[in-house]
Coordinates of C-alpha atoms in Angstrom, one line a residue:
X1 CA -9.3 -6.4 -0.6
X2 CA -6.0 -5.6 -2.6
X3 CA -3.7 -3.1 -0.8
X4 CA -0.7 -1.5 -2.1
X5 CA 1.1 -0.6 1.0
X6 CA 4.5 0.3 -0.8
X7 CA 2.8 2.8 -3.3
X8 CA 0.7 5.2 -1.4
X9 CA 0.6 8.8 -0.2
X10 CA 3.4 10.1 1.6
X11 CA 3.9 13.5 3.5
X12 CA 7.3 14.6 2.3
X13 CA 7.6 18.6 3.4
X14 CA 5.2 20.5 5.3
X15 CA 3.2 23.6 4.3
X16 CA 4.9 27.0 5.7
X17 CA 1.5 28.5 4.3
X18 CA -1.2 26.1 3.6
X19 CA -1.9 25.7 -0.6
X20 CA -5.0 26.1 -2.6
X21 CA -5.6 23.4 -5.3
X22 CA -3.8 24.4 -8.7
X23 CA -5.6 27.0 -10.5
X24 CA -6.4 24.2 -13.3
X25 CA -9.4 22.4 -11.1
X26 CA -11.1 25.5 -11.4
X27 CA -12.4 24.0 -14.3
X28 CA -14.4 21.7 -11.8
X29 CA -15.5 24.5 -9.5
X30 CA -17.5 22.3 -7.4
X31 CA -14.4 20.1 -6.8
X32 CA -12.2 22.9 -6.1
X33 CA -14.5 24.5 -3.9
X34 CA -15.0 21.4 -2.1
X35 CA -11.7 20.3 -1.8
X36 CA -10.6 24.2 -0.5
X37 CA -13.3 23.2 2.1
X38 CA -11.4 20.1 3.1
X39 CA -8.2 22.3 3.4
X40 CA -9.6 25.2 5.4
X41 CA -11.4 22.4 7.9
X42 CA -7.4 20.2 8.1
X43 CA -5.3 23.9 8.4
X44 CA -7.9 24.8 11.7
X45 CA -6.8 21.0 13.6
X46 CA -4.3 23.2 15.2
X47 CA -5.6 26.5 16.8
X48 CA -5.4 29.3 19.3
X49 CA -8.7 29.1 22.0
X50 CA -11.1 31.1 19.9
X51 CA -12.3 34.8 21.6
X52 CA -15.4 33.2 23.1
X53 CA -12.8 31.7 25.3
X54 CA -13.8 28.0 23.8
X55 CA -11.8 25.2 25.3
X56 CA -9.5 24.4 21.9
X57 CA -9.6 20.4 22.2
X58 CA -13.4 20.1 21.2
X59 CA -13.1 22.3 18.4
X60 CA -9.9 20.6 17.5
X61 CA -12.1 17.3 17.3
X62 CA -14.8 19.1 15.5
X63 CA -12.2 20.2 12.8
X64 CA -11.0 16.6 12.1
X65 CA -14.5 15.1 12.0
X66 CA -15.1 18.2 9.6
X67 CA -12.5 17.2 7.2
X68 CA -13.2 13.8 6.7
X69 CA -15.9 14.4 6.5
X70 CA -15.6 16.6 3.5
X71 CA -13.6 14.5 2.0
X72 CA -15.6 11.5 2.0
X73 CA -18.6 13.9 0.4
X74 CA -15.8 14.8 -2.1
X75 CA -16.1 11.4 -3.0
X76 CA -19.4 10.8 -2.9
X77 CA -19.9 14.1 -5.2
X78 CA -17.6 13.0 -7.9
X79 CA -19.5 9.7 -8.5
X80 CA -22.6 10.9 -8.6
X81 CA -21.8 14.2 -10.9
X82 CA -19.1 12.9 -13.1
X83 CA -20.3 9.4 -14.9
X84 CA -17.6 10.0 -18.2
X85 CA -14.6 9.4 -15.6
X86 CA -12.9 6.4 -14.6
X87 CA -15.1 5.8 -11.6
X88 CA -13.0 3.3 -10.0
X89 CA -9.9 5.8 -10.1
X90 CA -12.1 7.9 -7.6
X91 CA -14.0 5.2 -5.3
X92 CA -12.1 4.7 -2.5
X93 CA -13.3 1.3 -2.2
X94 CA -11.8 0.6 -5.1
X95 CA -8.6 2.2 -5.0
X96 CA -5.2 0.0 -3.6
X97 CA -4.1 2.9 -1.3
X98 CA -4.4 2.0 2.3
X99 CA -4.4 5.8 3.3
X100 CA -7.4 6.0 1.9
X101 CA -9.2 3.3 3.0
X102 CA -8.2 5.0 6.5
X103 CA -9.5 8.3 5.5
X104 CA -12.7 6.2 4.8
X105 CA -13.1 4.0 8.3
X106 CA -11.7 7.2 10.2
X107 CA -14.6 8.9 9.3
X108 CA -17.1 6.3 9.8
X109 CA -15.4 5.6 12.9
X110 CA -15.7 9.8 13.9
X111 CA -19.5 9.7 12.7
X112 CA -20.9 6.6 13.8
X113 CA -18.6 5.6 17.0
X114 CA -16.7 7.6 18.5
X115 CA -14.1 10.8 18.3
X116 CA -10.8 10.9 17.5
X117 CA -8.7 12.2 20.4
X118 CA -5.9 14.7 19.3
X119 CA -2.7 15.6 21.2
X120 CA 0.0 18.3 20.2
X121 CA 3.6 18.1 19.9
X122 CA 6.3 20.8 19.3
X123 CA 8.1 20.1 16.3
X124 CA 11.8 22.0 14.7
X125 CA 11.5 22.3 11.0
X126 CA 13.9 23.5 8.5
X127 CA 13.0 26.1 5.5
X128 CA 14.8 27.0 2.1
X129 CA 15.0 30.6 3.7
X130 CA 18.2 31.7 5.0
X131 CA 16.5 34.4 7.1
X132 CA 14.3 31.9 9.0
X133 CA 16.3 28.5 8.3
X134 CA 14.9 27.2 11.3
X135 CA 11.4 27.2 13.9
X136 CA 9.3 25.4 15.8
X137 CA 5.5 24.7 15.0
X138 CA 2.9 22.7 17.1
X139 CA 1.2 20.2 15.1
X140 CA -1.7 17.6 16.2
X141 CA -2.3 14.2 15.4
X142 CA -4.7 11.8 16.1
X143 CA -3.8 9.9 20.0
X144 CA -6.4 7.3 20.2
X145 CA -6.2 5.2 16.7
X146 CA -7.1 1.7 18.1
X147 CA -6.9 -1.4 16.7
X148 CA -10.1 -3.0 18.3
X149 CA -12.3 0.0 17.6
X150 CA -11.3 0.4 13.6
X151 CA -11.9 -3.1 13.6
X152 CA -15.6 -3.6 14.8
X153 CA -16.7 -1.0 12.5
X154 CA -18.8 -2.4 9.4
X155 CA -17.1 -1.2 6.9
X156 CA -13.7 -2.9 8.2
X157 CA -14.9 -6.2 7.6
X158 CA -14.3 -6.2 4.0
X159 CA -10.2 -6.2 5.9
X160 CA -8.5 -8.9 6.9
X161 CA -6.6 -8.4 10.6
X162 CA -3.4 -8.2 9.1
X163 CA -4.6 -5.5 6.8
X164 CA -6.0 -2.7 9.4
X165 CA -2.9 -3.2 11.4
X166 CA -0.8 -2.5 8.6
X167 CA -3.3 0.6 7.5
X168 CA -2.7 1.9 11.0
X169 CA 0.7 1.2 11.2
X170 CA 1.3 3.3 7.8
X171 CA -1.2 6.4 8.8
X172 CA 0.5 6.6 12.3
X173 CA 3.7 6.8 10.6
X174 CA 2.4 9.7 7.9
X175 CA 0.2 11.3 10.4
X176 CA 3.3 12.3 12.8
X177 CA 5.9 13.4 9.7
X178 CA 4.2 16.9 10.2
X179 CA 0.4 16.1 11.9
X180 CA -2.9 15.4 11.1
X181 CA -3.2 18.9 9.1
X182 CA -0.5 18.2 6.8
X183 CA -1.3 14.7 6.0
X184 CA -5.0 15.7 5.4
X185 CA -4.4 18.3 2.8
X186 CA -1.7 15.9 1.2
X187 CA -4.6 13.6 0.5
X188 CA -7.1 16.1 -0.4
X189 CA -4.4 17.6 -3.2
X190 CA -3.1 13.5 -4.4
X191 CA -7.2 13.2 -4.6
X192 CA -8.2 15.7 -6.8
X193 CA -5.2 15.0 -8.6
X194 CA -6.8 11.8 -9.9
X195 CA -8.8 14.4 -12.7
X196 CA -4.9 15.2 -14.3
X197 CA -5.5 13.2 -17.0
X198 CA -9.0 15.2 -18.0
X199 CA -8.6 18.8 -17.6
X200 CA -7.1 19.2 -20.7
X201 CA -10.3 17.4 -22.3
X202 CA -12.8 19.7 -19.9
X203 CA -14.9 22.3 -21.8
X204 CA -15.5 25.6 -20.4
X205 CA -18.8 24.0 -18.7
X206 CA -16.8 21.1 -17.1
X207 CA -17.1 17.2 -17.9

């Protein structure tokens, strides 16, 4: 398996509200739609007990199996609808970006294993507003990535050692620039990104 793990997607600034795709994919609506689903499920990782007086970490858990969840079916949806594309742009299997790759194993890891364990941290961050140059936030990330488990999944076996511990190593480090939430939408955005080059050549029906 080639991995790029200079080139790959970074968190650089947080979300003060959390985005919608650019008006432009609404050329794909089935892509924007599902990637706004991805984006809901990431911005709810990080929530108030809910008025049924629901204890928050399972339906923190249940909001991070959700998203990558959707984003896998993202995946899966764009290879099966759009055949004209570049189809190795959009297979994650074939792509060199190990923050993918995790993305994928995450969420067979959340389906078929096991579920990730999330714990919250208070975090100061910095706006471009002078009335509010400064707050705190609480963000989530994942607690329990583990070597051993990431590693007897299936689909890790096309990995070498060296390789998952360097995926982890990298999603760790994105993960906890502003949590799980951020880094999830990050990806969902850089993925749907990959259409850039064909919106301009989209009819009004789509691809």
């Amino acid at each position: 398996m080639k991995l790029d793990f200079e080139n790959h997607i970074r968190v650089e600034h947080g979300y003060f509200l959390f985005p919608l795709p650019d008006e432009k994919y609404k050329a794909l609506p089935e892509v924007y739609d599902k990637t706004c689903a991805v984006i809901y499920m990431a911005s709810k990782i990080v929530s108030e007990p809910d008025k049924h007086k629901v204890p928050c970490k399972p339906i923190v858990e249940a909001y991070i199996r959700a998203a990558l969840s959707e984003l896998i079916a993202l995946e899966e949806f764009i290879l099966d609808e759009y055949h004209d594309i570049d189809q190795p742009l959009f297979k994650i299997y074939k792509t060199t970006d190990p923050i993918l790759h995790m993305i994928k194993l995450l969420r067979n890891y959340n389906i078929y294993v096991s579920s990730s364990m999330v714990s919250q941290k208070s975090m100061r961050v910095r706006t471009l507003s002078e009335k509010i140059p400064e707050f705190d936030i609480e963000v989530a990330y994942i607690s329990n990535l583990n070597f051993e488990a990431i590693r007897n999944l299936r689909s890790s076996k096309d990995y070498t050692d060296d390789q998952l511990r360097r995926m982890l190593d990298i999603f760790e480090e994105q993960q906890n620039v502003f949590g799980i939430s951020t880094l999830l939408i990050k990806v969902a955005l850089s993925y749907i990104g990959k259409f850039e080059r064909y919106i301009k050549s989209i009819p009004e029906n789509g691809l």
